[in-house]
Amino acid sequence: EGEKYILVSHAPDSDSWWNTIKNGIALAGDQMGVEVEYRNPPTGDLADMARIIEQAAASGPNGIITTLADFDVLSGPIRSAVDQGINVIIMNSGTPEQVREVGALMFVGQPEYDAGLAAGLRAKGDGVESFVCVNHVISNTVVGERCRGFADGLGVDLGGQMIDSGQDPAEIKNRVMAYLNANPDTDAVLTLGPTSADPTILALEEMGLAGDIYFGTFDLGDEIVKGIKSGTIQWGIDQQPFLQAYLPVVVLTNYDRFGVLPGNNINSGPGFVTKDALGKVEEFAGKYR
Amino acid sequence: MSEANTPQAGQALVDDERIKQISPLRKALIRPELGGMCGTVIVFFLFFIFAGDSGMFNAQGVMNWSTVSAQFALIAVGACLLMIAGEFDLSIGSMIGFAGMMIAIFGVTLGWPMWAAILVTFVLCTAIGGISGYIVVRTGLPSFIVTLAFLFILRGFTIFLPQMLERKTIIGGIRDAAEGDWLAPMFGGKILTGLFQWMGDAGIIATFERGNKMGQPVVEGIPMLIVWALFMIFLGHFILTRTQFGNWIFAAGGDAESARNSGVPVNKVKILMFMFTAFSAAVFAACQVMEFGSAGADRGLLKEFEAIIAVVIGGALLTGGYGSVIGAALGALIFGVVQQGLFFAGVESSLFRVFLGVILLFAVILNTYIRRIITGER
Amino acid sequence: MSEANTPQAGQALVDDERIKQISPLRKALIRPELGGMCGTVIVFFLFFIFAGDSGMFNAQGVMNWSTVSAQFALIAVGACLLMIAGEFDLSIGSMIGFAGMMIAIFGVTLGWPMWAAILVTFVLCTAIGGISGYIVVRTGLPSFIVTLAFLFILRGFTIFLPQMLERKTIIGGIRDAAEGDWLAPMFGGKILTGLFQWMGDAGIIATFERGNKMGQPVVEGIPMLIVWALFMIFLGHFILTRTQFGNWIFAAGGDAESARNSGVPVNKVKILMFMFTAFSAAVFAACQVMEFGSAGADRGLLKEFEAIIAVVIGGALLTGGYGSVIGAALGALIFGVVQQGLFFAGVESSLFRVFLGVILLFAVILNTYIRRIITGER
Amino acid sequence: MNPEKAPIIQMRNIEKHFGSVIALAGVSVDVFPGECHCLLGDNGAGKSTFIKTMSGVHKPTKGEIMFEGTSMHFADPRDAISAGIATVHQHLAMIPLMSVSRNFFMGNEPIKNLGPLKLFDHDYANRVTMEEMKKMGINLRGPDQAVGTLSGGERQTVAIARAVHFGAKVLILDEPTSALGVRQTANVLATVDRVRKQGIAVVFITHNVRHAMAVGDRFTVLNRGKTLGTAQRGQITPEELQDLMAGGQELVALEGSLGGTV
Amino acid sequence: MNPEKAPIIQMRNIEKHFGSVIALAGVSVDVFPGECHCLLGDNGAGKSTFIKTMSGVHKPTKGEIMFEGTSMHFADPRDAISAGIATVHQHLAMIPLMSVSRNFFMGNEPIKNLGPLKLFDHDYANRVTMEEMKKMGINLRGPDQAVGTLSGGERQTVAIARAVHFGAKVLILDEPTSALGVRQTANVLATVDRVRKQGIAVVFITHNVRHAMAVGDRFTVLNRGKTLGTAQRGQITPEELQDLMAGGQELVALEGSLGGTV
Ligand SMILES: Nc1ncnc2c1ncn2[C@@H]1O[C@H](COP(=O)(O)OP(=O)(O)OP(=O)(O)O)[C@@H](O)[C@H]1O
Ligand SMILES: Nc1ncnc2c1ncn2[C@@H]1O[C@H](COP(=O)(O)OP(=O)(O)OP(=O)(O)O)[C@@H](O)[C@H]1O
Ligand SMILES: [Mg+2]
Ligand SMILES: [Mg+2]
């Protein structure tokens, strides 16, 4: 009872996707009767994140849940936490090999590149040949991997198809419109999260392309769900962040209490959310989905 | 006092053999916004050449960069007046995020009628602007530091409040909540839709050729954002050049001590300008949340720099006392056109920042040169 | 000149009936870094109470906030000297990202030996710092604008170059490339590992309890980052207070025109300080990439503000001519301890910004008060 | 000077403290309409501080200001200006980046009402500025010329012209001649003389005994925040005044060649 | 003055243009050791510009500067200072936020070598500052007192003391007395006299004929960037000098009461 866990993410403060994570750990914490803290580098600087992991280790928790956003940067601090006797579970990003290498117990989530790749393969199957990837966090090194994966899945060169949209919704909207105006033969739009998806929906509506152009997005949110429902968006890739947060807490608690541990990594995704399966998603988007 | 010119009292300057004549044409051209005007001409010229056939100058394209420019202009007007009054505000961006979030919290989370949410947010933001202004004039601290503190404080609350209340950092559903409200369309609506429909029907502007909007004109109407921007530019320009208060703004920024001794209520002027800046940030935020239907904790990031850049490109002096609202508006236009134009022209988008930096450098060097001619500064 | 004190030449100030006496104790305490000292004491006191049992003050915890503080201190020293010389640099953060990326591109993408990559990067960054300094002193533009331009230009290249060369915004594998290099450990290594091993064995500090490092001390040694920070603090303090050049830095920032008339080579001093600031950013970047093994396009975001905040908390005057390196280092310590301490204390992390803003405001108000006493400013 | 008239300003026992500095320790001075009242004294004697309390810049720590017989409390310079007190401060209150006409009317803008809006009446301002400057003997290139392009002497003249224009009742000049050349000085002194003859009260601060003797009707000497007394013109010789200004002590003995020249 | 001596500085046909402004249009002046050479002239006549070319702040557009008989090109003020020319500028070159001793040695820091390192010799600086200030009659609280806490007169005195200390051969004073009270002025004039008698050449700028006559050996009047000529002491009356300074024309006619007082 009263074990203490810390979840360290790589996301800047304002990133909305991580809310679901916060809600997930809050719920798991309540249910298991443990204390879980959420920590992140305020500006999303991975070097700061490494310091936070070190700090987390120093405060002597029972376990740490963290992402492996950049193996080079984070493997050192994670390994030394493991060496110190702290149980570590990797969530969200990382590969099974890397997870093994840092000595973590297991991995819950789905690597960004692979998710992109899966999406690309799916789009290729739907006949997509060119696309534009709206990257609202160009300087964030993790999220861009999705675009690369998608391009590789399609089997095309990423080249200039990833645009740096900035984070201002009006600018995102107008940049997407500018791109589509200048490149009218673009087959598909890929957005990397609610921040870029919401204005993109408006851009497509305004250009009369909504439902006409192939539109996929990562991560869910209110507007995305509405978009899927109305047919503007073909699919949203749901990594089910709730699981990425909830399961590690449960697993760690049970491991600490009873020494039980699942035999393998857990894939929280990829879940392609399409028009057909929207009920619960709609209800909980942005909170638990 | 010793930087005295040769001519003595009683002799006209122009009679002075020690000063070469300046041609009347040159004199007529030399105005604070000249740099901005030249920049605008150059920028349009370049993009006509390099992106003329990319759709940048058809109806849709024009609306595209106009909207972006209007956004910049909206906050640039506030920042411009504040800068002329001798202060500046690094919290504009955070204020935008904060204002949007407040509208969402009041209107959606707390379920107030949208007009009430908007009005209360405006009052709140303007009051916060007033507080930072009050701290600046009372303590005499540089506004850089005080507003930097507010940059962090406001952003902190913008992230913390929705998390505490709604367990998420984006609050959506604002459009639904604003349905039927009388005030909301003042920010999120479009005007002249009839005119554009007619122009579309008459073939003056293109209509959609595919998709679910087939037959409708590519531009539906003029977004309220642009209307607000034009209104604020007009208002700012009018206040600055035509009213007593405008003279006080210049005086407060030119030399606060002298202005105070001459009977200008400098503190009042500065605090009011901080409030006006906060007000324009709130207008920006209101337009944004009404158009996009959601408020996010990351809205407005770095907008303070963009506002300052537009103002400075427009010829205002960072240290106050000199500048023009028209210049700031042109600065915003240049900024918007370059940013969108690079997309139309298909330039690698991450190079946008490099262009921005280079343009900024050239613009200020040009402006400094112009200003020295005007004011006889050395 | 008219702000004359009562006493006439020939009479000691202390004999003046019109000035109340200041107690010697108060006089001894009144120094630029006093605010920083008070702040440090308060901050440690508070965290002892609220986070004393959270591991914040065990070996590992101390090393944690020391490292973070050392990071801040490294760039704060450069920013401090530059600010005392009357200018400031908004491009510090972008320079950190740029420098790291250059090391990675030279060392990994182009495959140069690591020492060459590091040295060339240092030369390049220092030269860029020199260029912005040159532009500032030649054009007389405010450094805010010039370095804002460089903020965008450098960040633009930091994103653009790796994308062009490697099609990604992060370049890894630096640790492998640095294997066996003679220069790399100067930035990424640790010293005094023997001592810490002994302390671990002797039970003075905790050791790992399991895993493949069992028996080794939790703190392996002192990272070079801390060594560099201490070295830079010492160097900066020494230059500022003990050398002729230090006097020139104060003079250049206090009043450039007067200093120039008195024979101080003001332009040279300012340009050198810009170069020094760029150099400290490059050291920061080198330590970072060597420790973490990769360079990312988002490294160093907003670090310029953090540097400026640390310097200002440490008592320097934003407008130049006044400040102390020790103060800046204490500012960095406060900043680091508060940032990490809030984590240790388990405070909601989005509130960190709110704390930061509030601390900043209080610190400057306190420092202004102290400064007015010292300099007799009104 | 004009004993039959009542004083327009009476300053009674004015004290002013700045933190730990006591700048004025109880100064009383009366100023009559139509007289030129010279304020003299050492550096730091408190002359500028004194006239700043008179013009509403500082609020006195203690003491009373009577304006036209009634007690006044100026909250800020605007109050003093609208009561009819115009001041040319020692550090010129001119803003180099602004045009001459904007400077001329700074704080006193002419208003043209457009419905509820108060507009700055630029036409009026420009016309008046050009006229007033011509009266002072300065031909401007135009009313929109920036003050920064004027010479020091010209700026001083603008400041004085402005003060004369608005100074309905009292004109205060704080060391207007210290940085001026001979001819500009003569011009300023002539202006003071002219203004005084129009029945306006002038308060004139200077370090130069000769300038004071040239236009002054009464002389008040301040020393370390206190008055050493007021003398009528003709009741005091320049040498006595000189000695008083040096702090009421005999001058430091100088070389023979310098005696009596300062 | 000392015709047997060679001039220490000869300025020949100095011209200086600032953009479209011609500040100096060919000025020639010789300065001899041990003389006090007064530069007089209207506002904007170019006096400050002229001495700034002498002290290395400006490079002359045309013309030649001979120092001790050889042609000199001062690249910046450091060169002039190390050649032995010390200047007190019209706008004081003092930095209020810095301590008196740091200000005193600004640009001329005493060096203590520690191996290859050049250290600022604080002990020496503090000692010398205290001594020099005492010589000028000012007791500081300590050498680390900030200049900002000094009165205007005291600051002026520090600036002059500094110039005297470093001015091995030539001391240039640009309107040092304009803002000073009577006693402070007497003090400065006495200092000039003392320095001159030590054989140092003094260039002294003022608007005040009496101050000039008090200490000057020769008088050069500038007008609109040109010399109106140089006169020896005794060859010219104060009244003639006055007229010359007003631009070579007769003074504007003033009211009877003002005549001859400026
Ligand atoms: N840096 C500069 N740039 C342009 N013009 C200048 C500069 N410095 C001086 N001038 C101009 O040169 C002329 C001579 O100025 P200067 O300061 O030498 O006059 P001065 O004789 O010292 O006057 P004063 O008695 O008022 O001190 C003036 O017209 C002045 O405006
Ligand atoms: N704002 C202020 N804060 C603190 N002290 C001040 C302030 N203004 C003036 N003083 C002090 O008050 C005293 C009187 O100053 P004041 O300027 O009135 O002298 P003054 O007689 O005008 O001198 P001068 O002849 O040099 O102009 C001085 O000791 C000065 O330092
Ligand atoms: Mg005064
Ligand atoms: Mg001069």
Short mmCIF file of N, CA, C and O in Angstrom, two decimals, chain C residues 339-366:
data_model
loop_
_atom_site.label_atom_id
_atom_site.label_comp_id
_atom_site.label_asym_id
_atom_site.label_seq_id
_atom_site.Cartn_x
_atom_site.Cartn_y
_atom_site.Cartn_z
N GLN C 339 13.53 24.65 -9.71
CA GLN C 339 12.96 23.81 -10.76
C GLN C 339 12.95 22.35 -10.34
O GLN C 339 11.91 21.68 -10.39
N GLN C 340 14.11 21.84 -9.88
CA GLN C 340 14.15 20.43 -9.51
C GLN C 340 13.43 20.20 -8.19
O GLN C 340 12.78 19.18 -8.00
N GLY C 341 13.55 21.19 -7.31
CA GLY C 341 12.94 21.06 -6.00
C GLY C 341 11.43 20.90 -6.08
O GLY C 341 10.82 20.11 -5.34
N LEU C 342 10.81 21.60 -7.02
CA LEU C 342 9.36 21.47 -7.16
C LEU C 342 9.00 20.05 -7.56
O LEU C 342 7.98 19.51 -7.13
N PHE C 343 9.86 19.44 -8.37
CA PHE C 343 9.62 18.05 -8.71
C PHE C 343 9.73 17.18 -7.47
O PHE C 343 8.90 16.32 -7.21
N PHE C 344 10.82 17.41 -6.71
CA PHE C 344 11.01 16.62 -5.50
C PHE C 344 9.83 16.81 -4.56
O PHE C 344 9.34 15.87 -3.95
N ALA C 345 9.36 18.06 -4.47
CA ALA C 345 8.26 18.32 -3.55
C ALA C 345 6.93 17.86 -4.12
O ALA C 345 5.90 17.93 -3.45
N GLY C 346 6.96 17.42 -5.37
CA GLY C 346 5.74 16.86 -5.95
C GLY C 346 4.69 17.90 -6.29
O GLY C 346 3.50 17.61 -6.33
N VAL C 347 5.12 19.13 -6.56
CA VAL C 347 4.17 20.17 -6.95
C VAL C 347 3.74 19.93 -8.39
O VAL C 347 4.55 19.55 -9.23
N GLU C 348 2.49 20.16 -8.66
CA GLU C 348 1.93 20.09 -10.01
C GLU C 348 2.86 20.84 -10.98
O GLU C 348 3.13 22.02 -10.79
N SER C 349 3.34 20.17 -12.02
CA SER C 349 4.46 20.75 -12.77
C SER C 349 4.06 21.97 -13.59
O SER C 349 4.87 22.82 -13.87
N SER C 350 2.79 22.08 -13.95
CA SER C 350 2.42 23.26 -14.73
C SER C 350 2.46 24.51 -13.88
O SER C 350 2.50 25.62 -14.41
N LEU C 351 2.46 24.33 -12.58
CA LEU C 351 2.54 25.51 -11.73
C LEU C 351 3.96 26.05 -11.63
O LEU C 351 4.19 27.13 -11.13
N PHE C 352 4.92 25.26 -12.15
CA PHE C 352 6.31 25.69 -12.09
C PHE C 352 6.47 27.08 -12.69
O PHE C 352 7.15 27.95 -12.16
N ARG C 353 5.81 27.30 -13.85
CA ARG C 353 5.95 28.60 -14.51
C ARG C 353 5.41 29.72 -13.65
O ARG C 353 5.94 30.83 -13.64
N VAL C 354 4.32 29.43 -12.97
CA VAL C 354 3.74 30.46 -12.12
C VAL C 354 4.75 30.85 -11.03
O VAL C 354 5.03 32.02 -10.79
N PHE C 355 5.35 29.81 -10.41
CA PHE C 355 6.36 30.08 -9.39
C PHE C 355 7.49 30.90 -9.96
O PHE C 355 7.94 31.87 -9.38
N LEU C 356 7.96 30.47 -11.13
CA LEU C 356 9.10 31.13 -11.74
C LEU C 356 8.80 32.62 -11.94
O LEU C 356 9.61 33.48 -11.59
N GLY C 357 7.62 32.90 -12.50
CA GLY C 357 7.26 34.30 -12.73
C GLY C 357 7.23 35.10 -11.45
O GLY C 357 7.76 36.21 -11.37
N VAL C 358 6.65 34.51 -10.43
CA VAL C 358 6.53 35.23 -9.16
C VAL C 358 7.90 35.46 -8.54
O VAL C 358 8.22 36.57 -8.08
N ILE C 359 8.74 34.42 -8.56
CA ILE C 359 10.08 34.58 -8.01
C ILE C 359 10.83 35.68 -8.75
O ILE C 359 11.48 36.53 -8.15
N LEU C 360 10.71 35.65 -10.08
CA LEU C 360 11.40 36.65 -10.89
C LEU C 360 10.98 38.06 -10.47
O LEU C 360 11.82 38.94 -10.22
N LEU C 361 9.68 38.26 -10.33
CA LEU C 361 9.20 39.59 -9.96
C LEU C 361 9.76 40.03 -8.60
O LEU C 361 10.28 41.13 -8.46
N PHE C 362 9.67 39.13 -7.63
CA PHE C 362 10.15 39.51 -6.31
C PHE C 362 11.64 39.78 -6.32
O PHE C 362 12.13 40.72 -5.71
N ALA C 363 12.38 38.91 -7.04
CA ALA C 363 13.83 39.08 -7.07
C ALA C 363 14.21 40.43 -7.65
O ALA C 363 15.06 41.13 -7.10
N VAL C 364 13.59 40.82 -8.76
CA VAL C 364 14.00 42.10 -9.34
C VAL C 364 13.62 43.28 -8.46
O VAL C 364 14.35 44.25 -8.37
N ILE C 365 12.48 43.16 -7.81
CA ILE C 365 12.10 44.28 -6.95
C ILE C 365 13.11 44.42 -5.80
O ILE C 365 13.60 45.51 -5.51
N LEU C 366 13.48 43.29 -5.21
CA LEU C 366 14.47 43.31 -4.15
C LEU C 366 15.80 43.87 -4.66
O LEU C 366 16.41 44.75 -4.04
#
